[in-house]
């Protein structure tokens, strides 16, 4: 049975022709009535996927301490906007603010700004944060956060922003599209018009890509907006996601449902769609706007540099045997290097106003 969104997508394709992958992904995730984020609560072990803050409280706690330490390096302002973009259930922020209680002056300086497009998740975040004594506001976009220095955190946001895909043919690059095939099924296809001058827009090392190579890019301007904001108004940003350090060719569009991979064309609107973050493109965009860029480093290294092993050992010392085993398995997920672990696949990139010194977490702390 076609999902309601599939019916809508077919209607659009039959009226307007094949649909760019970007538009397909955007509709699947955020169609106002049938989009995945609009209608679902995908997180946690009962949902479709599990994110680092949902794996262990230690993740959010370390980010809270990172924020407090960045605030020191920003000059201990009396007033700072702590911003999270794409906060999911709000778990990371609760853990971060609890840990930040060890730096009372920082916590007293914070006004929290949560940037979230899904009304249902905004509501969920309000519940999660209902007992936290920090002033807080919700917004739909970063532009709505009032002027002034910020500390911005975003975990697993950028992979959920729609990607464009282009596919190399003998005479240039063409947009990859979703169409209806001869059997009447949704299928990937190739637009019938070459993208003008695309060879000059792709990174240099991609120019000799073989026929059939796929190049992905994100047209949204969030890295630019974030870079500009930090360069003009001060502050720091930390973006964590899975992806590659250097721009490379390859189709990374993937769909996950109930913790298993499925076809991205299956059940539109009812499965999660993501694509890897291109950290090279991300860093370049932020740098172009005048922000300093640090990293990316692998998540496993970043968390170790911030002292995750000590924190986990302290929690374990107080835990029951069962809780201790849970903690061990959480640490393996967060730090491990296996294919389903996050330690190596996920990367962390730091952004800052040029006046901010070195950001914590990007190299080992001196002993
Ligand atoms: N950071 C959370 C959730 C990650 S899922 C965690 O680690 O658990 C992605 C989140 O980003 C969801 O809350 C989704 O609704 C939100 N989101 C997606 N696109 C967005 C956009 N353009 N602006 C703000 N939030 C967005």
Short mmCIF file of C-alpha atoms and ligand atoms in Angstrom, two decimals:
data_model
loop_
_atom_site.label_atom_id
_atom_site.label_comp_id
_atom_site.label_asym_id
_atom_site.label_seq_id
_atom_site.Cartn_x
_atom_site.Cartn_y
_atom_site.Cartn_z
CA UNK A 1 0.00 0.00 0.00
CA UNK A 2 1.33 3.40 -0.96
CA UNK A 3 1.79 5.78 1.97
CA UNK A 4 -0.17 9.07 1.78
CA UNK A 5 3.08 10.84 0.94
CA UNK A 6 3.84 8.41 -1.89
CA UNK A 7 0.45 9.26 -3.40
CA UNK A 8 1.35 12.95 -3.19
CA UNK A 9 4.84 12.38 -4.66
CA UNK A 10 3.39 10.39 -7.58
CA UNK A 11 0.85 13.16 -8.19
CA UNK A 12 3.63 15.72 -8.33
CA UNK A 13 5.81 13.59 -10.64
CA UNK A 14 2.96 12.93 -13.05
CA UNK A 15 2.20 16.65 -13.22
CA UNK A 16 5.68 18.17 -13.17
CA UNK A 17 8.03 15.36 -14.23
CA UNK A 18 10.84 13.59 -12.34
CA UNK A 19 11.67 15.10 -8.97
CA UNK A 20 15.24 15.93 -7.87
CA UNK A 21 16.48 13.69 -5.01
CA UNK A 22 16.74 16.80 -2.86
CA UNK A 23 13.06 17.59 -3.22
CA UNK A 24 12.13 13.96 -2.58
CA UNK A 25 14.19 13.91 0.63
CA UNK A 26 12.77 17.23 1.77
CA UNK A 27 9.18 16.05 1.30
CA UNK A 28 9.89 12.74 3.04
CA UNK A 29 11.35 14.44 6.10
CA UNK A 30 9.34 17.60 6.46
CA UNK A 31 6.13 17.56 4.42
CA UNK A 32 3.77 19.53 6.70
CA UNK A 33 1.19 16.72 6.96
CA UNK A 34 3.06 13.49 6.14
CA UNK A 35 6.77 14.18 6.74
CA UNK A 36 8.82 11.86 8.93
CA UNK A 37 9.89 14.50 11.46
CA UNK A 38 6.50 16.19 11.35
CA UNK A 39 4.56 13.09 12.31
CA UNK A 40 6.84 10.78 14.27
CA UNK A 41 8.89 10.42 17.37
CA UNK A 42 11.73 8.44 15.85
CA UNK A 43 14.20 8.35 18.72
CA UNK A 44 15.27 5.74 21.21
CA UNK A 45 15.28 1.98 21.36
CA UNK A 46 11.56 1.76 20.49
CA UNK A 47 12.00 4.16 17.54
CA UNK A 48 13.90 3.94 14.29
CA UNK A 49 17.36 4.99 15.37
CA UNK A 50 19.31 5.91 18.47
CA UNK A 51 21.56 8.94 18.78
CA UNK A 52 24.56 9.53 21.04
CA UNK A 53 22.72 11.53 23.75
CA UNK A 54 20.11 8.75 23.93
CA UNK A 55 22.85 6.13 24.31
CA UNK A 56 24.41 7.67 27.41
CA UNK A 57 23.96 10.73 29.62
CA UNK A 58 27.74 11.12 29.54
CA UNK A 59 27.56 12.46 25.98
CA UNK A 60 25.41 15.50 26.86
CA UNK A 61 27.30 16.03 30.11
CA UNK A 62 30.61 16.35 28.28
CA UNK A 63 29.08 18.78 25.79
CA UNK A 64 27.83 20.88 28.72
CA UNK A 65 31.36 21.00 30.12
CA UNK A 66 32.67 21.78 26.63
CA UNK A 67 30.25 24.72 26.45
CA UNK A 68 31.33 26.01 29.88
CA UNK A 69 34.96 25.77 28.87
CA UNK A 70 34.29 27.55 25.55
CA UNK A 71 32.49 30.27 27.51
CA UNK A 72 35.69 30.80 29.53
CA UNK A 73 37.66 31.15 26.33
CA UNK A 74 35.08 33.65 25.01
CA UNK A 75 35.82 35.91 28.00
CA UNK A 76 33.19 34.77 30.55
CA UNK A 77 30.43 37.00 29.22
CA UNK A 78 27.57 37.90 31.59
CA UNK A 79 25.10 36.97 28.95
CA UNK A 80 25.39 34.20 26.38
CA UNK A 81 22.92 32.48 24.11
CA UNK A 82 23.25 28.72 24.32
CA UNK A 83 21.71 27.42 21.10
CA UNK A 84 20.90 23.88 20.10
CA UNK A 85 19.78 23.24 16.53
CA UNK A 86 17.72 20.09 15.98
CA UNK A 87 17.45 18.97 19.65
CA UNK A 88 15.31 15.84 19.12
CA UNK A 89 13.86 14.91 22.51
CA UNK A 90 15.94 17.49 24.37
CA UNK A 91 17.98 14.82 26.17
CA UNK A 92 21.39 16.23 25.34
CA UNK A 93 20.51 19.69 26.65
CA UNK A 94 19.16 18.41 29.97
CA UNK A 95 22.35 16.44 30.53
CA UNK A 96 24.51 19.38 29.42
CA UNK A 97 22.86 21.88 31.76
CA UNK A 98 23.00 19.47 34.69
CA UNK A 99 26.74 18.97 34.18
CA UNK A 100 27.23 22.73 33.76
CA UNK A 101 26.08 23.26 37.35
CA UNK A 102 29.73 22.80 38.30
CA UNK A 103 30.38 26.20 36.68
CA UNK A 104 27.63 28.31 38.31
CA UNK A 105 28.73 31.60 36.67
CA UNK A 106 28.34 30.02 33.24
CA UNK A 107 24.94 28.61 34.03
CA UNK A 108 23.82 31.99 35.38
CA UNK A 109 24.91 33.68 32.13
CA UNK A 110 22.94 31.32 29.87
CA UNK A 111 19.71 31.94 28.02
CA UNK A 112 18.76 28.78 26.16
CA UNK A 113 17.54 28.95 22.56
CA UNK A 114 16.21 25.75 21.02
CA UNK A 115 15.94 25.76 17.22
CA UNK A 116 13.53 23.06 16.03
CA UNK A 117 11.30 22.84 12.95
CA UNK A 118 8.97 20.12 14.23
CA UNK A 119 6.15 21.40 16.48
CA UNK A 120 5.75 17.91 17.99
CA UNK A 121 9.41 17.75 18.94
CA UNK A 122 9.34 21.32 20.31
CA UNK A 123 6.61 20.13 22.65
CA UNK A 124 8.62 17.08 23.60
CA UNK A 125 11.67 19.26 24.34
CA UNK A 126 9.56 21.55 26.57
CA UNK A 127 8.54 18.52 28.62
CA UNK A 128 12.09 17.24 28.93
CA UNK A 129 13.36 20.65 30.08
CA UNK A 130 10.40 21.53 32.30
CA UNK A 131 12.38 21.28 35.54
CA UNK A 132 15.44 23.16 34.36
CA UNK A 133 15.84 26.63 35.88
CA UNK A 134 17.34 28.44 32.92
CA UNK A 135 15.39 30.94 30.77
CA UNK A 136 14.52 29.26 27.48
CA UNK A 137 12.92 30.07 24.13
CA UNK A 138 12.05 28.07 21.02
CA UNK A 139 12.56 29.07 17.38
CA UNK A 140 12.09 27.55 13.96
CA UNK A 141 15.33 28.85 12.52
CA UNK A 142 18.73 30.13 13.62
CA UNK A 143 17.89 33.57 12.17
CA UNK A 144 15.31 34.04 14.92
CA UNK A 145 17.90 33.81 17.71
CA UNK A 146 18.48 37.42 18.83
CA UNK A 147 21.80 39.11 18.01
CA UNK A 148 24.76 38.61 20.30
CA UNK A 149 27.41 35.97 21.08
CA UNK A 150 26.32 32.34 20.92
CA UNK A 151 27.43 28.85 21.81
CA UNK A 152 25.82 26.60 19.20
CA UNK A 153 25.53 22.81 19.47
CA UNK A 154 24.12 20.48 16.81
CA UNK A 155 24.20 16.68 16.95
CA UNK A 156 22.91 14.63 14.02
CA UNK A 157 21.19 17.63 12.47
CA UNK A 158 23.04 18.11 9.21
CA UNK A 159 22.66 14.52 8.01
CA UNK A 160 18.92 15.15 8.04
CA UNK A 161 19.10 18.20 5.78
CA UNK A 162 18.21 17.35 2.16
CA UNK A 163 21.00 16.61 -0.32
CA UNK A 164 21.16 17.13 -4.04
CA UNK A 165 22.79 14.38 -6.06
CA UNK A 166 24.45 14.75 -9.46
CA UNK A 167 25.53 11.83 -11.61
CA UNK A 168 28.42 11.96 -14.06
CA UNK A 169 27.72 11.10 -17.71
CA UNK A 170 30.04 11.21 -20.71
CA UNK A 171 29.19 14.85 -21.45
CA UNK A 172 28.81 16.32 -17.97
CA UNK A 173 26.90 16.00 -14.69
CA UNK A 174 23.13 15.51 -14.47
CA UNK A 175 20.82 15.86 -11.50
CA UNK A 176 19.72 12.50 -10.02
CA UNK A 177 15.93 12.31 -9.78
CA UNK A 178 13.08 10.16 -8.51
CA UNK A 179 10.71 9.07 -11.28
CA UNK A 180 8.04 6.48 -12.01
CA UNK A 181 9.49 3.53 -13.95
CA UNK A 182 7.92 1.35 -16.67
CA UNK A 183 6.39 -0.91 -14.01
CA UNK A 184 4.80 2.05 -12.28
CA UNK A 185 7.21 1.99 -9.29
CA UNK A 186 9.19 4.85 -7.80
CA UNK A 187 12.75 4.58 -9.12
CA UNK A 188 15.94 6.63 -9.30
CA UNK A 189 16.68 8.18 -12.68
CA UNK A 190 18.72 10.86 -14.39
CA UNK A 191 17.38 14.25 -15.41
CA UNK A 192 17.42 14.88 -19.15
CA UNK A 193 19.26 18.19 -18.85
CA UNK A 194 22.94 18.58 -18.10
CA UNK A 195 23.77 20.91 -15.17
CA UNK A 196 25.67 23.75 -16.86
CA UNK A 197 29.33 24.21 -15.82
CA UNK A 198 29.00 21.66 -13.03
CA UNK A 199 32.52 20.33 -13.67
CA UNK A 200 33.84 23.65 -12.45
CA UNK A 201 31.75 23.59 -9.29
CA UNK A 202 32.71 20.15 -8.00
CA UNK A 203 35.92 19.90 -5.95
CA UNK A 204 39.01 19.59 -8.16
CA UNK A 205 39.68 15.95 -7.29
CA UNK A 206 36.20 15.01 -8.53
CA UNK A 207 36.72 16.31 -12.05
CA UNK A 208 38.13 13.03 -13.32
CA UNK A 209 35.40 10.98 -11.67
CA UNK A 210 34.30 7.97 -13.77
CA UNK A 211 30.98 7.90 -15.59
CA UNK A 212 28.25 6.95 -13.16
CA UNK A 213 29.96 8.64 -10.17
CA UNK A 214 27.57 10.43 -7.83
CA UNK A 215 28.38 13.74 -6.17
CA UNK A 216 26.26 15.05 -3.29
CA UNK A 217 25.91 18.57 -2.02
CA UNK A 218 23.62 20.48 0.25
CA UNK A 219 22.18 23.72 -1.02
CA UNK A 220 20.85 24.81 2.37
CA UNK A 221 22.77 27.74 3.78
CA UNK A 222 23.04 26.67 7.41
CA UNK A 223 26.88 26.30 7.44
CA UNK A 224 27.12 29.72 5.78
CA UNK A 225 24.60 31.25 8.19
CA UNK A 226 26.38 29.74 11.19
CA UNK A 227 29.81 30.89 9.97
CA UNK A 228 28.53 34.40 9.32
CA UNK A 229 26.80 34.61 12.68
CA UNK A 230 29.95 33.55 14.58
CA UNK A 231 32.25 35.82 12.57
CA UNK A 232 30.02 38.88 12.99
CA UNK A 233 28.61 38.47 16.46
CA UNK A 234 31.05 36.24 18.27
CA UNK A 235 30.84 32.81 19.75
CA UNK A 236 31.54 29.18 19.01
CA UNK A 237 29.82 26.22 17.40
CA UNK A 238 30.17 22.46 17.63
CA UNK A 239 28.71 20.20 14.98
CA UNK A 240 28.70 16.43 15.36
CA UNK A 241 27.55 14.06 12.67
CA UNK A 242 28.52 11.11 10.56
CA UNK A 243 30.22 11.82 7.34
CA UNK A 244 33.51 12.19 5.54
CA UNK A 245 36.46 14.46 6.23
CA UNK A 246 37.10 15.13 2.53
CA UNK A 247 34.59 15.68 -0.24
CA UNK A 248 34.29 12.43 -2.18
CA UNK A 249 31.98 10.83 -4.70
CA UNK A 250 29.42 8.24 -3.66
CA UNK A 251 25.74 7.75 -2.98
CA UNK A 252 25.27 8.00 0.80
CA UNK A 253 21.50 8.47 0.86
CA UNK A 254 20.17 5.92 3.30
CA UNK A 255 16.90 4.97 4.91
CA UNK A 256 16.45 3.43 8.33
CA UNK A 257 13.32 1.95 9.81
CA UNK A 258 13.16 0.06 13.10
CA UNK A 259 16.99 0.06 13.40
CA UNK A 260 17.44 -1.63 9.96
CA UNK A 261 18.39 -0.28 6.54
CA UNK A 262 15.64 -0.18 3.91
CA UNK A 263 15.40 1.29 0.39
CA UNK A 264 15.16 5.12 0.42
CA UNK A 265 12.19 4.75 -1.95
CA UNK A 266 10.25 2.51 0.43
CA UNK A 267 7.34 3.96 2.44
CA UNK A 268 8.04 7.67 1.84
CA UNK A 269 7.43 9.73 4.98
CA UNK A 270 7.51 6.69 7.25
CA UNK A 271 11.24 5.93 7.27
CA UNK A 272 14.16 8.11 8.24
CA UNK A 273 16.27 9.45 5.36
CA UNK A 274 19.78 10.80 5.85
CA UNK A 275 22.99 11.35 3.91
CA UNK A 276 26.57 11.75 5.08
CA UNK A 277 27.84 15.20 5.95
CA UNK A 278 30.67 16.47 3.75
CA UNK A 279 32.82 18.10 6.43
CA UNK A 280 35.23 19.60 3.91
CA UNK A 281 32.38 21.50 2.22
CA UNK A 282 30.96 22.40 5.63
CA UNK A 283 34.27 23.82 6.90
CA UNK A 284 34.88 25.75 3.67
CA UNK A 285 31.43 27.34 3.82
CA UNK A 286 31.90 28.48 7.43
CA UNK A 287 35.46 29.68 6.71
CA UNK A 288 34.31 31.68 3.68
CA UNK A 289 32.07 33.65 6.03
CA UNK A 290 34.99 34.45 8.35
CA UNK A 291 34.74 31.81 11.08
CA UNK A 292 37.76 29.81 12.27
CA UNK A 293 37.37 26.09 11.74
CA UNK A 294 38.93 23.37 13.94
CA UNK A 295 38.85 19.69 13.02
CA UNK A 296 37.04 17.60 12.10
CA UNK A 297 38.22 14.95 14.55
CA UNK A 298 36.64 11.57 15.09
CA UNK A 299 33.97 11.49 17.79
CA UNK A 300 35.87 8.79 19.73
CA UNK A 301 38.95 10.97 19.98
CA UNK A 302 36.96 14.10 20.83
CA UNK A 303 35.13 12.39 23.70
CA UNK A 304 38.37 10.87 25.00
CA UNK A 305 40.11 14.26 24.93
CA UNK A 306 37.22 15.62 26.99
CA UNK A 307 37.74 12.88 29.58
CA UNK A 308 34.89 10.46 28.84
CA UNK A 309 36.80 7.49 30.25
CA UNK A 310 37.26 9.14 33.66
CA UNK A 311 33.62 10.17 33.79
CA UNK A 312 32.45 6.67 32.85
CA UNK A 313 34.73 5.11 35.48
CA UNK A 314 33.29 7.44 38.15
CA UNK A 315 29.72 6.48 37.20
CA UNK A 316 30.64 2.81 37.09
CA UNK A 317 32.07 2.91 40.58
CA UNK A 318 28.58 3.86 41.85
CA UNK A 319 26.59 1.57 39.56
CA UNK A 320 24.97 -1.83 40.04
CA UNK A 321 26.47 -4.68 38.06
CA UNK A 322 23.70 -4.41 35.47
CA UNK A 323 24.13 -0.64 35.10
CA UNK A 324 27.88 -1.08 34.83
CA UNK A 325 27.42 -3.52 31.95
CA UNK A 326 25.04 -1.07 30.25
CA UNK A 327 27.61 1.66 30.62
CA UNK A 328 30.33 -0.52 29.08
CA UNK A 329 28.14 -1.22 26.09
CA UNK A 330 27.24 2.50 25.74
CA UNK A 331 30.94 3.41 25.77
CA UNK A 332 31.59 0.83 23.03
CA UNK A 333 28.86 2.39 20.86
CA UNK A 334 30.11 5.95 21.40
CA UNK A 335 33.85 5.27 21.13
CA UNK A 336 34.19 2.02 19.18
CA UNK A 337 35.49 1.75 15.64
CA UNK A 338 33.29 -1.08 14.33
CA UNK A 339 30.79 -0.51 11.51
CA UNK A 340 27.84 0.05 13.86
CA UNK A 341 29.85 2.08 16.37
CA UNK A 342 30.08 5.85 16.34
CA UNK A 343 33.68 6.46 17.42
CA UNK A 344 35.19 6.67 13.96
CA UNK A 345 32.21 7.17 11.67
CA UNK A 346 31.07 10.30 13.49
CA UNK A 347 33.14 13.47 13.30
CA UNK A 348 33.20 16.69 15.29
CA UNK A 349 33.96 20.08 13.77
CA UNK A 350 34.47 23.27 15.77
CA UNK A 351 33.70 26.80 14.56
CA UNK A 352 34.63 30.03 16.30
CA UNK A 353 35.02 33.76 16.05
CA UNK A 354 38.71 34.41 15.30
CA UNK A 355 39.20 36.05 18.74
CA UNK A 356 38.35 32.82 20.59
CA UNK A 357 41.44 30.79 21.47
CA UNK A 358 41.83 27.07 20.95
CA UNK A 359 38.63 25.08 21.33
CA UNK A 360 38.70 22.23 23.85
CA UNK A 361 38.40 18.62 22.68
CA UNK A 362 40.40 18.73 19.47
CA UNK A 363 43.71 17.53 20.85
CA UNK A 364 44.84 15.66 23.96
CA UNK A 365 44.82 17.88 27.06
CA UNK A 366 48.30 18.29 28.57
CA UNK A 367 48.64 15.96 31.57
N1 LIG B 1 20.09 16.16 18.16
C1 LIG B 1 19.12 15.13 18.47
C2 LIG B 1 18.16 14.83 17.31
C3 LIG B 1 18.75 14.49 15.98
S1 LIG B 1 17.53 14.18 14.74
C4 LIG B 1 19.81 13.88 18.97
O1 LIG B 1 21.02 13.80 18.82
O2 LIG B 1 19.13 12.99 19.48
C5 LIG B 1 17.40 15.71 13.87
C6 LIG B 1 16.66 16.81 14.60
O3 LIG B 1 16.73 17.99 13.81
C7 LIG B 1 15.19 16.60 14.86
O4 LIG B 1 14.87 17.20 16.09
C8 LIG B 1 14.55 17.35 13.68
O5 LIG B 1 13.21 17.67 13.88
C9 LIG B 1 15.44 18.54 13.60
N2 LIG B 1 15.52 19.29 12.34
C10 LIG B 1 15.53 18.79 11.09
N3 LIG B 1 15.70 19.80 10.18
C11 LIG B 1 15.83 20.95 10.91
C12 LIG B 1 16.03 22.32 10.56
N4 LIG B 1 16.13 22.72 9.32
N5 LIG B 1 16.11 23.22 11.58
C13 LIG B 1 15.99 22.84 12.86
N6 LIG B 1 15.78 21.57 13.24
C14 LIG B 1 15.71 20.63 12.28
#
